[in-house]
Short mmCIF file of C-alpha atoms in Angstrom, two decimals:
data_model
loop_
_atom_site.label_atom_id
_atom_site.label_comp_id
_atom_site.label_asym_id
_atom_site.label_seq_id
_atom_site.Cartn_x
_atom_site.Cartn_y
_atom_site.Cartn_z
CA MET A 19 0.00 0.00 0.00
CA ASP A 20 2.85 2.31 0.84
CA SER A 21 4.47 1.83 -2.53
CA GLN A 22 1.20 2.53 -4.33
CA PHE A 23 0.94 5.70 -2.31
CA GLY A 24 4.44 6.72 -3.23
CA ALA A 25 3.86 5.93 -6.88
CA ALA A 26 0.70 8.03 -6.95
CA ALA A 27 2.43 11.01 -5.37
CA GLU A 28 5.41 10.76 -7.70
CA SER A 29 3.31 10.43 -10.82
CA VAL A 30 2.10 14.04 -10.57
CA ASP A 31 1.67 15.24 -14.16
CA PRO A 32 4.43 17.86 -14.58
CA THR A 33 2.59 19.52 -17.48
CA LEU A 34 -0.34 20.40 -15.22
CA GLU A 35 0.07 23.80 -13.64
CA ALA A 36 -0.44 24.04 -9.90
CA ASP A 37 -3.54 25.95 -8.77
CA VAL A 38 -4.29 26.36 -5.07
CA PHE A 39 -7.91 27.14 -5.94
CA VAL A 40 -8.42 23.54 -7.04
CA LYS A 41 -9.44 21.43 -4.06
CA ASN A 42 -7.10 18.50 -4.62
CA CYS A 43 -4.12 20.39 -6.02
CA THR A 44 -0.95 19.37 -4.18
CA SER A 45 -0.04 23.04 -3.79
CA ARG A 46 -2.89 23.64 -1.35
CA PRO A 47 -1.48 21.76 1.65
CA VAL A 48 1.88 23.45 0.98
CA LEU A 49 0.21 26.85 1.21
CA GLN A 50 -1.48 25.75 4.42
CA ASN A 51 1.81 24.62 5.92
CA VAL A 52 3.56 27.93 5.25
CA ALA A 53 0.60 30.24 5.91
CA GLY A 54 -0.85 28.33 8.82
CA ARG A 55 -0.99 29.33 12.47
CA TRP A 56 2.59 28.34 13.35
CA GLY A 57 4.20 27.88 9.93
CA THR A 58 4.29 31.63 9.25
CA LEU A 59 5.85 32.49 12.60
CA ALA A 60 8.41 29.66 12.40
CA LEU A 61 9.52 30.60 8.87
CA VAL A 62 9.85 34.30 9.69
CA ALA A 63 11.73 33.52 12.93
CA LEU A 64 14.16 31.38 10.91
CA ARG A 65 15.12 34.42 8.82
CA ALA A 66 17.43 35.49 11.67
CA GLY A 67 19.73 32.53 10.94
CA PRO A 68 20.29 28.95 12.15
CA ILE A 69 18.40 28.28 15.35
CA ARG A 70 17.91 25.39 17.75
CA PHE A 71 14.50 23.97 18.55
CA SER A 72 14.38 25.35 22.09
CA ALA A 73 15.36 28.87 21.00
CA LEU A 74 12.84 28.78 18.17
CA ARG A 75 10.17 27.69 20.61
CA ARG A 76 10.94 30.67 22.85
CA ARG A 77 10.74 33.01 19.83
CA VAL A 78 7.41 31.60 18.62
CA ASP A 79 5.73 32.56 21.88
CA GLY A 80 2.87 30.24 22.84
CA VAL A 81 3.61 27.26 20.58
CA SER A 82 3.65 23.83 22.23
CA GLU A 83 6.62 21.50 21.76
CA ARG A 84 4.39 19.10 19.84
CA MET A 85 2.94 21.74 17.50
CA LEU A 86 6.34 23.27 16.72
CA SER A 87 7.75 19.83 16.03
CA GLN A 88 4.88 18.99 13.64
CA THR A 89 5.18 22.40 11.97
CA LEU A 90 8.93 21.98 11.38
CA GLN A 91 8.44 18.45 10.03
CA ALA A 92 5.87 19.67 7.51
CA LEU A 93 8.12 22.57 6.47
CA GLU A 94 11.11 20.23 6.13
CA ARG A 95 9.06 17.79 4.07
CA ASP A 96 7.99 20.60 1.71
CA GLY A 97 11.61 21.72 1.26
CA MET A 98 11.24 25.02 3.14
CA VAL A 99 13.39 24.16 6.14
CA HIS A 100 16.63 22.22 6.51
CA ARG A 101 17.32 20.24 9.69
CA GLU A 102 21.00 19.72 10.49
CA VAL A 103 22.24 17.38 13.20
CA HIS A 104 25.71 18.33 14.50
CA GLU A 105 27.56 15.33 15.98
CA THR A 106 28.56 17.04 19.19
CA ILE A 107 28.03 15.68 22.69
CA PRO A 108 25.16 16.13 23.24
CA PRO A 109 24.10 16.29 19.57
CA LYS A 110 23.01 19.76 18.45
CA VAL A 111 20.09 20.09 16.03
CA GLU A 112 19.78 23.30 14.08
CA TYR A 113 17.14 24.52 11.66
CA THR A 114 17.78 26.80 8.68
CA LEU A 115 15.73 28.05 5.75
CA THR A 116 16.30 26.53 2.32
CA GLU A 117 16.55 28.90 -0.64
CA LEU A 118 12.83 28.47 -1.35
CA GLY A 119 11.98 28.77 2.34
CA ALA A 120 13.90 32.06 2.47
CA GLN A 121 11.87 33.46 -0.44
CA VAL A 122 8.60 32.38 1.14
CA ALA A 123 9.65 33.75 4.54
CA GLU A 124 10.53 37.12 3.02
CA HIS A 125 6.99 37.46 1.63
CA LEU A 126 5.48 36.36 4.93
CA GLU A 127 7.52 38.94 6.83
CA THR A 128 6.31 41.70 4.50
CA LEU A 129 2.75 40.54 5.17
CA ILE A 130 3.34 40.57 8.93
CA HIS A 131 4.80 44.08 8.81
CA LEU A 132 1.82 45.27 6.77
CA ILE A 133 -0.59 43.91 9.37
CA GLU A 134 1.41 45.19 12.36
CA ALA A 135 1.65 48.67 10.82
CA ASN A 136 -2.10 48.76 10.20
CA MET A 137 -3.29 47.63 13.62
CA PRO A 138 -4.80 51.07 14.42
CA THR A 139 -7.01 50.80 11.29
CA ILE A 140 -7.83 47.19 12.16
CA HIS A 141 -8.76 48.09 15.75
CA GLN A 142 -11.10 50.79 14.41
CA ALA A 143 -12.74 48.29 12.07
CA GLN A 144 -13.16 45.81 14.93
CA ALA A 145 -14.72 48.48 17.18
CA SER A 146 -17.23 49.60 14.55
CA TYR A 147 -18.08 45.99 13.65
CA ARG A 148 -19.14 45.40 17.26
CA ARG A 149 -21.38 48.48 17.20
CA ASP A 150 -23.39 47.18 14.21
CA MET B 5 -19.89 41.98 30.71
CA ASP B 6 -20.17 42.94 27.08
CA SER B 7 -19.26 46.55 27.78
CA GLN B 8 -16.21 45.48 29.81
CA PHE B 9 -15.15 43.40 26.85
CA GLY B 10 -15.54 46.34 24.50
CA ALA B 11 -13.70 48.66 26.86
CA ALA B 12 -10.78 46.28 27.19
CA ALA B 13 -10.46 45.94 23.44
CA GLU B 14 -10.68 49.68 22.89
CA SER B 15 -8.12 50.52 25.57
CA VAL B 16 -5.27 49.03 23.52
CA ASP B 17 -2.25 51.22 24.19
CA PRO B 18 -1.61 52.97 20.84
CA THR B 19 2.03 53.65 21.74
CA LEU B 20 2.75 49.92 21.96
CA GLU B 21 3.92 48.51 18.66
CA ALA B 22 2.19 45.40 17.40
CA ASP B 23 4.31 42.23 17.36
CA VAL B 24 2.82 38.95 16.12
CA PHE B 25 5.57 37.07 17.93
CA VAL B 26 4.05 38.06 21.27
CA LYS B 27 1.43 35.50 22.28
CA ASN B 28 -1.32 37.92 23.28
CA CYS B 29 -0.70 40.65 20.72
CA THR B 30 -3.95 41.58 18.98
CA SER B 31 -2.16 41.35 15.62
CA ARG B 32 -1.79 37.58 15.91
CA PRO B 33 -5.45 36.60 15.34
CA VAL B 34 -5.54 39.09 12.45
CA LEU B 35 -2.60 37.30 10.82
CA GLN B 36 -4.35 33.99 11.41
CA ASN B 37 -7.54 35.24 9.77
CA VAL B 38 -5.79 36.41 6.60
CA ALA B 39 -3.19 33.63 6.38
CA GLY B 40 -5.47 30.82 7.52
CA ARG B 41 -6.79 27.91 5.51
CA TRP B 42 -9.68 29.79 3.84
CA GLY B 43 -8.80 33.43 4.55
CA THR B 44 -5.96 33.44 2.01
CA LEU B 45 -8.05 31.90 -0.78
CA ALA B 46 -11.05 34.17 -0.10
CA LEU B 47 -8.93 37.35 -0.10
CA VAL B 48 -7.10 36.44 -3.29
CA ALA B 49 -10.37 35.43 -5.01
CA LEU B 50 -11.81 38.84 -4.08
CA ARG B 51 -9.05 40.56 -6.06
CA ALA B 52 -11.05 39.86 -9.24
CA GLY B 53 -13.72 42.36 -8.11
CA PRO B 54 -17.06 42.39 -6.27
CA ILE B 55 -18.43 38.89 -5.89
CA ARG B 56 -21.49 37.23 -4.40
CA PHE B 57 -21.26 34.58 -1.72
CA SER B 58 -22.30 31.70 -3.99
CA ALA B 59 -19.82 32.64 -6.72
CA LEU B 60 -17.04 33.04 -4.15
CA ARG B 61 -17.89 29.63 -2.74
CA ARG B 62 -17.55 28.06 -6.19
CA ARG B 63 -14.17 29.79 -6.65
CA VAL B 64 -12.81 28.67 -3.26
CA ASP B 65 -13.25 25.02 -4.21
CA GLY B 66 -13.97 22.75 -1.26
CA VAL B 67 -15.01 25.33 1.35
CA SER B 68 -18.26 24.67 3.21
CA GLU B 69 -20.95 27.34 3.41
CA ARG B 70 -20.40 27.62 7.14
CA MET B 71 -16.61 27.96 6.91
CA LEU B 72 -16.78 30.57 4.14
CA SER B 73 -19.35 32.53 6.11
CA GLN B 74 -17.17 32.48 9.25
CA THR B 75 -14.10 33.39 7.21
CA LEU B 76 -15.83 36.39 5.60
CA GLN B 77 -17.17 37.57 8.96
CA ALA B 78 -13.69 37.52 10.48
CA LEU B 79 -12.24 39.35 7.47
CA GLU B 80 -15.04 41.94 7.59
CA ARG B 81 -14.50 42.44 11.32
CA ASP B 82 -10.77 43.04 10.75
CA GLY B 83 -11.52 45.62 8.05
CA MET B 84 -10.20 43.51 5.15
CA VAL B 85 -13.52 42.89 3.41
CA HIS B 86 -16.59 45.06 2.85
CA ARG B 87 -20.05 43.48 2.71
CA GLU B 88 -22.62 45.43 0.71
CA VAL B 89 -26.32 44.62 0.67
CA HIS B 90 -28.09 45.84 -2.50
CA GLU B 91 -31.80 46.43 -1.91
CA THR B 92 -32.97 44.51 -4.93
CA ILE B 93 -35.64 41.80 -4.95
CA PRO B 94 -34.30 39.40 -3.87
CA PRO B 95 -31.59 41.36 -2.00
CA LYS B 96 -28.11 40.94 -3.46
CA VAL B 97 -25.11 40.72 -1.13
CA GLU B 98 -21.69 41.46 -2.56
CA TYR B 99 -18.24 41.30 -1.05
CA THR B 100 -15.32 43.56 -1.96
CA LEU B 101 -11.83 44.14 -0.62
CA THR B 102 -11.15 47.25 1.46
CA GLU B 103 -8.00 49.25 0.70
CA LEU B 104 -6.11 47.36 3.40
CA GLY B 105 -7.61 44.05 2.27
CA ALA B 106 -6.41 44.75 -1.27
CA GLN B 107 -2.85 45.32 -0.04
CA VAL B 108 -2.91 42.14 2.02
CA ALA B 109 -4.43 40.14 -0.85
CA GLU B 110 -1.72 41.35 -3.24
CA HIS B 111 0.99 39.97 -0.95
CA LEU B 112 -0.91 36.70 -0.52
CA GLU B 113 -1.25 36.29 -4.28
CA THR B 114 2.51 36.78 -4.72
CA LEU B 115 3.04 34.09 -2.10
CA ILE B 116 0.63 31.73 -3.86
CA HIS B 117 2.34 32.26 -7.21
CA LEU B 118 5.73 31.59 -5.62
CA ILE B 119 4.48 28.29 -4.22
CA GLU B 120 2.67 27.25 -7.42
CA ALA B 121 5.76 28.02 -9.53
CA ASN B 122 7.97 25.95 -7.21
CA MET B 123 5.82 22.83 -7.00
CA PRO B 124 8.40 20.72 -8.94
CA THR B 125 11.05 21.59 -6.31
CA ILE B 126 8.55 20.93 -3.53
CA HIS B 127 7.54 17.55 -5.00
CA GLN B 128 11.23 16.58 -5.14
CA ALA B 129 11.69 17.55 -1.50
CA GLN B 130 8.61 15.55 -0.51
CA ALA B 131 9.84 12.48 -2.42
CA SER B 132 13.31 12.54 -0.83
CA TYR B 133 11.82 13.16 2.63
CA ARG B 134 9.88 9.89 2.29
CA ARG B 135 13.05 8.01 1.32
CA ASP B 136 14.86 9.00 4.55
#
């Protein structure tokens, strides 16, 4: 069953263009992994350079160990993040952005800055929405 | 209780800068609403111009009526989307992007195009991740 699964995933027709608006397009889960709750924060935090799991977890305030671990696995699987094990005692595991991950993270950081800079406007909208 | 809630939300210190990396910053749920599973697709679909709920639902393939409705409410509350009721018979409800929503949607579309264009690289990464 596993091999069938692998075969199906690898037989993606390369002449078909990806379209996240199509329900079963393989690009949609990738978008969800990078734009999701923790994916965005992890990718943008990784822009500062190689970082260990514990430091990343402190930076992404509020994420559980389990959620950060799942998030990093998904990002590594999609080729956004590289996980490097250094053979020290104890072993040191560091995460870095791949070239593609760096491009994605740059766009996400621009988006974050846009939202942060517009919080006064957003707060006004939220206040008037409640008054309706 | 409701008024306390409103007061708390409106007493946000305007001299404090927003930072999505801080767990309780009010910018974090806003980021989640625009970058979330359906928020991204709805905002980018709205770039094509005013659209009715049913047409938007067809465009955002796979979204349930309930999820799209919740997504649009959150985006309207955050000042990203404007909901206009035309007093026709039957009444016609159309959704458009606000100025801020249009800026956010532009960045999200760039991100989507980046991912779609890199799907061959991403498929390779996924295939080699399985082989590990």
